[in-house]
Coordinates of C-alpha atoms in Angstrom, one line a residue:
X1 CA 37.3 36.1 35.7
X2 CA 39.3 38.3 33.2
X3 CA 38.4 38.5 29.3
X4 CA 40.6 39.8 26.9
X5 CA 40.5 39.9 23.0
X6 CA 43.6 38.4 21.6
X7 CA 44.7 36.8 17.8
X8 CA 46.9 33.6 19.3
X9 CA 46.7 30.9 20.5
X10 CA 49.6 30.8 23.1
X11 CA 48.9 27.2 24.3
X12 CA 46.3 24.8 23.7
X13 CA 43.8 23.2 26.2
X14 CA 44.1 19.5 25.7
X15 CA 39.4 18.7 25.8
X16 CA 39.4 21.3 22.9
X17 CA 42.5 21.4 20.7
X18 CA 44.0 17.7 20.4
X19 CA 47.1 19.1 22.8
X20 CA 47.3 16.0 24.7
X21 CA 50.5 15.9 25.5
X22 CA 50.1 18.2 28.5
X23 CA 47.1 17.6 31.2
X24 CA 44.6 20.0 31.9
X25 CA 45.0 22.1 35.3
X26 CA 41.5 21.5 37.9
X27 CA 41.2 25.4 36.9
X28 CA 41.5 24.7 33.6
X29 CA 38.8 21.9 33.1
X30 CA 36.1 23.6 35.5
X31 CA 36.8 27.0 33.1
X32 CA 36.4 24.7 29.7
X33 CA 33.8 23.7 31.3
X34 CA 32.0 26.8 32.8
X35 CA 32.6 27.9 28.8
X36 CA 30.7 25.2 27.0
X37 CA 27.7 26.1 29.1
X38 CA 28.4 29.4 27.2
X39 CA 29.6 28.8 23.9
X40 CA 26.2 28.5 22.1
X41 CA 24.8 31.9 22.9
X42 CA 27.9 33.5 21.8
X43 CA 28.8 31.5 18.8
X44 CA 30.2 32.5 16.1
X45 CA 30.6 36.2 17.0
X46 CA 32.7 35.1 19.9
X47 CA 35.4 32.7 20.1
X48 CA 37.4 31.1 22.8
X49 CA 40.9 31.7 22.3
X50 CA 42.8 29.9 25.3
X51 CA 42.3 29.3 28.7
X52 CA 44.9 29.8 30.8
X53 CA 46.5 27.6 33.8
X54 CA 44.9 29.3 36.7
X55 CA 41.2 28.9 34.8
X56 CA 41.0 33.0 33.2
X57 CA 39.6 32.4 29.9
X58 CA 40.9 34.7 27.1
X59 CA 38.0 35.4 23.7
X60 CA 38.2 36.9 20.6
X61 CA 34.7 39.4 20.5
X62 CA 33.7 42.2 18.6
X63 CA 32.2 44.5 20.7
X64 CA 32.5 45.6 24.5
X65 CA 28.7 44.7 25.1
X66 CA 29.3 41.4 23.8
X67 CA 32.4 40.4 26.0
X68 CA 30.2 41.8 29.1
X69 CA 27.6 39.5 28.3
X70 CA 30.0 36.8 28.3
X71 CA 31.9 37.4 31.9
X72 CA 28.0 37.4 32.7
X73 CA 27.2 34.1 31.3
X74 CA 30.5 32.6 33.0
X75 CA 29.7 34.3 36.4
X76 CA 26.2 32.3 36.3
X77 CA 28.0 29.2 34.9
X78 CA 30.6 29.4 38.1
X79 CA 27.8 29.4 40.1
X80 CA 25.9 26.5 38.8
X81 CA 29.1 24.5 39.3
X82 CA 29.1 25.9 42.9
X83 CA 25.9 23.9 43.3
X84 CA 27.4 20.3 41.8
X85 CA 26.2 17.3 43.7
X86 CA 28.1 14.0 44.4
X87 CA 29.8 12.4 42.0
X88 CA 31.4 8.8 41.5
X89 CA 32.1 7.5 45.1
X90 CA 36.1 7.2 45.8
X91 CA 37.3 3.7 47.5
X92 CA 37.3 5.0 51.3
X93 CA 40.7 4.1 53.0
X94 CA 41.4 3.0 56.8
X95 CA 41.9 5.8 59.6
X96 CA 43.2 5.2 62.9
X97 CA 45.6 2.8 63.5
X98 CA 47.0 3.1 59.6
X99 CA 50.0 5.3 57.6
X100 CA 47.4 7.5 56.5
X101 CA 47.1 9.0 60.3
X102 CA 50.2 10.3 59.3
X103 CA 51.0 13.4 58.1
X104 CA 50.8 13.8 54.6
X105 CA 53.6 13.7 51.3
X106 CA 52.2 15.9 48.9
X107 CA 54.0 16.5 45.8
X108 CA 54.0 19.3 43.4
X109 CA 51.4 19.4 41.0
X110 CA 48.5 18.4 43.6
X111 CA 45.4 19.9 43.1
X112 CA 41.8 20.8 45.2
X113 CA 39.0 22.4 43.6
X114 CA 36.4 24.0 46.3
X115 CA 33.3 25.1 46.1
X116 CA 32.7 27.9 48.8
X117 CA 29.6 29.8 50.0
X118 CA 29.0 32.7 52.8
X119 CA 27.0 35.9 53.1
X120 CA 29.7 37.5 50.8
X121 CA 28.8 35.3 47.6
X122 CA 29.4 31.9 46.4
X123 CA 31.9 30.1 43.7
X124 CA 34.2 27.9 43.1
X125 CA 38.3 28.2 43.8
X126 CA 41.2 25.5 42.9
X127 CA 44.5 25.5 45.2
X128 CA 47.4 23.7 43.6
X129 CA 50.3 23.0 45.5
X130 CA 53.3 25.0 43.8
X131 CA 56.7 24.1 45.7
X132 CA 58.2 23.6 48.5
X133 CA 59.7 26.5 50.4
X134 CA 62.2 27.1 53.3
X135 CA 61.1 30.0 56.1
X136 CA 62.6 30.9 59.1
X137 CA 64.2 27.5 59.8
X138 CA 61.4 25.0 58.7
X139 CA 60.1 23.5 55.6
X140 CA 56.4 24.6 54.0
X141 CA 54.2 23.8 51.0
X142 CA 53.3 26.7 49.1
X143 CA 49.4 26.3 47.7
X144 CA 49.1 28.9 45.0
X145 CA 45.2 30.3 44.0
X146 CA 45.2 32.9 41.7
X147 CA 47.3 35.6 43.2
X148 CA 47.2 34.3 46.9
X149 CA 50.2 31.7 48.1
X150 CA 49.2 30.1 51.4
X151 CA 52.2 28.4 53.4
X152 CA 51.4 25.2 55.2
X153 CA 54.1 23.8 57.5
X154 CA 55.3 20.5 55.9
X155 CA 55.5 18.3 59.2
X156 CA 51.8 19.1 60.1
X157 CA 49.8 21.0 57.7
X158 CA 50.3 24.3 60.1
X159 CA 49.1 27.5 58.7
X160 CA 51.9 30.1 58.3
X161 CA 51.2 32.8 55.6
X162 CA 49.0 34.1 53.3
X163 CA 50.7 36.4 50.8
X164 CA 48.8 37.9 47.8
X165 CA 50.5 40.0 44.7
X166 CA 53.6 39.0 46.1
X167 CA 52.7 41.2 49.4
X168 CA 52.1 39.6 53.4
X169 CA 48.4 39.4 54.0
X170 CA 48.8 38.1 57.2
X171 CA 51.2 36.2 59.4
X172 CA 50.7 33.1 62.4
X173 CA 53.6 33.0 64.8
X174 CA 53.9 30.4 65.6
X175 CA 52.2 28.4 62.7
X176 CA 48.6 27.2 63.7
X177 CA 47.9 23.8 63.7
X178 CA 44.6 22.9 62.8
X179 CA 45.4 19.3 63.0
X180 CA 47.6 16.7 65.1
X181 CA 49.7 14.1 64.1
X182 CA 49.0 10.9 64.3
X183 CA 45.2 11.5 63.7
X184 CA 43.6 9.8 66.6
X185 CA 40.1 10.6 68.0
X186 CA 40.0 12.0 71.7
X187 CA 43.3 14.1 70.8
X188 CA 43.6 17.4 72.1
X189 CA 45.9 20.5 72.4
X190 CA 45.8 24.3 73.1
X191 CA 47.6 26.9 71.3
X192 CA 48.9 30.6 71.8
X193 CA 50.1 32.5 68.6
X194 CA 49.8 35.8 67.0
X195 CA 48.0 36.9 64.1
X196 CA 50.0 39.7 62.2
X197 CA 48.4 42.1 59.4
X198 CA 51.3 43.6 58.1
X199 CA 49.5 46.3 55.9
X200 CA 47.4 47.5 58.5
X201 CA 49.7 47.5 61.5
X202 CA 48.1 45.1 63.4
X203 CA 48.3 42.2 65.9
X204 CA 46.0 40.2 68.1
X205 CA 47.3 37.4 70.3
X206 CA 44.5 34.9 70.1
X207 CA 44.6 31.2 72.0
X208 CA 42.9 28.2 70.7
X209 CA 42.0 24.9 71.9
X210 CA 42.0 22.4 69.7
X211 CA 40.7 18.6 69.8
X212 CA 39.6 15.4 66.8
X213 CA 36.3 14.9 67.9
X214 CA 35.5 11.9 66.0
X215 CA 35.9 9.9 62.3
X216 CA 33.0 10.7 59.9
X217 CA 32.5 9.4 56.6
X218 CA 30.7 12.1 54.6
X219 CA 29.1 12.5 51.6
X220 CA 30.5 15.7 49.5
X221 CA 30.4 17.3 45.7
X222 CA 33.9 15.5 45.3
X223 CA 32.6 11.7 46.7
X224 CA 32.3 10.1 49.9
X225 CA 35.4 9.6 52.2
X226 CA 36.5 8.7 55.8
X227 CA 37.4 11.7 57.6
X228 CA 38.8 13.1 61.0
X229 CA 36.7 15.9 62.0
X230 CA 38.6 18.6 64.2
X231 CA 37.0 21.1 66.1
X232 CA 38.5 24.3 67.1
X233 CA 37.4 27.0 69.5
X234 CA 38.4 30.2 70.9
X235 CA 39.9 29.7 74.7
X236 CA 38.3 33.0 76.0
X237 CA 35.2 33.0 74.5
X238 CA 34.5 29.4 74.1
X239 CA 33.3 30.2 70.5
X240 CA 34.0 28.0 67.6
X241 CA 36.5 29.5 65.1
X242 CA 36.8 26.1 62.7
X243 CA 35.7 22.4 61.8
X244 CA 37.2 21.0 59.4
X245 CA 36.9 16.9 58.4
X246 CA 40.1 15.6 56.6
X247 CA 40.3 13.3 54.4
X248 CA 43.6 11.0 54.5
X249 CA 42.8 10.3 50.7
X250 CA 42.7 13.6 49.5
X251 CA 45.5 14.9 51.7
X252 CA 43.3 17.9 52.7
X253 CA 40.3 19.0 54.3
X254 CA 37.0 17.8 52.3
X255 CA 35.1 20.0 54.0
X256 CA 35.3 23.4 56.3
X257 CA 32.7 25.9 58.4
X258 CA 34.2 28.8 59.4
X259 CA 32.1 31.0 61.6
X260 CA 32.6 34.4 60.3
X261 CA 33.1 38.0 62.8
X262 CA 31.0 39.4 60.8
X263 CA 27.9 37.1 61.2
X264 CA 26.8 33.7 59.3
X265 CA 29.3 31.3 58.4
X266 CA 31.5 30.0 55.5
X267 CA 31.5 26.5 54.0
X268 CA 33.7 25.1 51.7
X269 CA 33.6 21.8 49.7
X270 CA 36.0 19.6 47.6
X271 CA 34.1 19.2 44.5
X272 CA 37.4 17.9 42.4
X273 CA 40.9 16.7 43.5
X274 CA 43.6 15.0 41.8
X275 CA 46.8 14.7 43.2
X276 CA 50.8 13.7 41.7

């Protein structure tokens, strides 16, 4: 998280400044937040000046030692909200059988906040779906967090891209579904597509098989839900590559364990949603 001296205001966060006539951003509250854990160590010799809509808070400080302290305080802060429990349990919604088997209509403005953890570190990240987007023939939602746009086919949630400062990270042809539409338990499916790292030169053919192993209802930072949990593994080596359990509510997953190449795993969590 960035800090940066500055005199204005440029806009106001609605919980601190009476602006109520726009709505906080996901990133936005879980920053105020992270800040008031903060703000009585640092007052009055630093001051919070605005926090932006992607959650990067700006301060007015004196010295360099000072505004160090406070990304430290923050960093610490994020970390505590990385350990939130449950919160107020969500009315659950039917699975099978209903509309919401069906793939989702999300609109603009939709946002997930995650808490994530792995041998790399722990935090917390918000994606927020930006726009819609036409690519090569077919319609995707672009999910923006911070400088990293993922692409998600709009017909079934199928991964596509991931581009970050505007530059192709990496690349599925064809998209990778994750997921099949209509949601039903028992479902299964294989797929061949290849993974593309433009800035490194490189591509890897990999084939996955694919199958909704079951309906859970689980208990996460973000409530309790009915999910489908999909289970994906790697057709050569057997080896799982992803589960996820999504949640018809939410339009997304709730939660996600990836096992990693490098050893361990990563999980992610919705802690926060609210969607348009």
């Amino acid at each position: 998280m960035r800090l940066f001296p500055t005199l204005a205001i440029l806009f106001c966060v609605a919980a601190l400044a009476g602006c109520a006539a726009t709505q906080n951003t996901l990133a936005q509250d879980l920053a105020w937040e992270r800040w008031k854990a903060c703000e009585p160590k640092f007052t009055p010799h630093v001051t919070l000046a605005y926090i932006r809509l992607d959650g990067q808070v700006y301060v007015n400080y004196r010295t360099g030692t000072e505004l160090a302290a406070v990304g430290e305080c923050l960093k610490a802060a994020g970390l505590e909200q990385a350990k939130r429990g449950p919160v107020a349990v969500p009315e659950v919604v039917g699975l099978a059988g209903s509309p919401n088997a069906q793939a989702p209509n999300i609109k603009p403005g939709s946002e997930w906040a995650y808490r994530y953890e792995s041998p790399q570190g722990k935090g917390t990240f918000v994606w927020t779906f930006d726009r819609e987007e036409v690519r090569e023939g077919a319609v995707y939602y672009v999910v923006k967090t911070g400088s990293r746009e993922i692409y998600f086919r709009k017909p079934d949630l199928a991964t596509f891209l991931d581009i970050v400062n505007g530059e192709t990270e990496t690349r599925r042809w064809p998209p990778v579904a994750y997921l099949k539409w209509p949601l039903q338990v028992g479902t299964e499916w294989e797929q061949t597509y290849t993974l593309e790292r433009p800035k490194q030169r490189q591509t890897e053919e990999i084939t996955i098989s694919c199958k909704i192993e079951g309906e859970e209802s689980i208990i996460v930072a973000a409530g309790s839900f009915n999910t489908f949990k999909s289970v994906c593994r790697n057709k050569r080596t057997g080896k799982t590559t992803l589960e996820i359990w999504y949640s018809p509510q939410v339009g997304s997953f709730v939660r996600e364990v990836t096992p990693l190449s490098t050893g361990g795993v990563r999980e992610r969590e919705l802690i926060q949603y609210r969607l348009r």
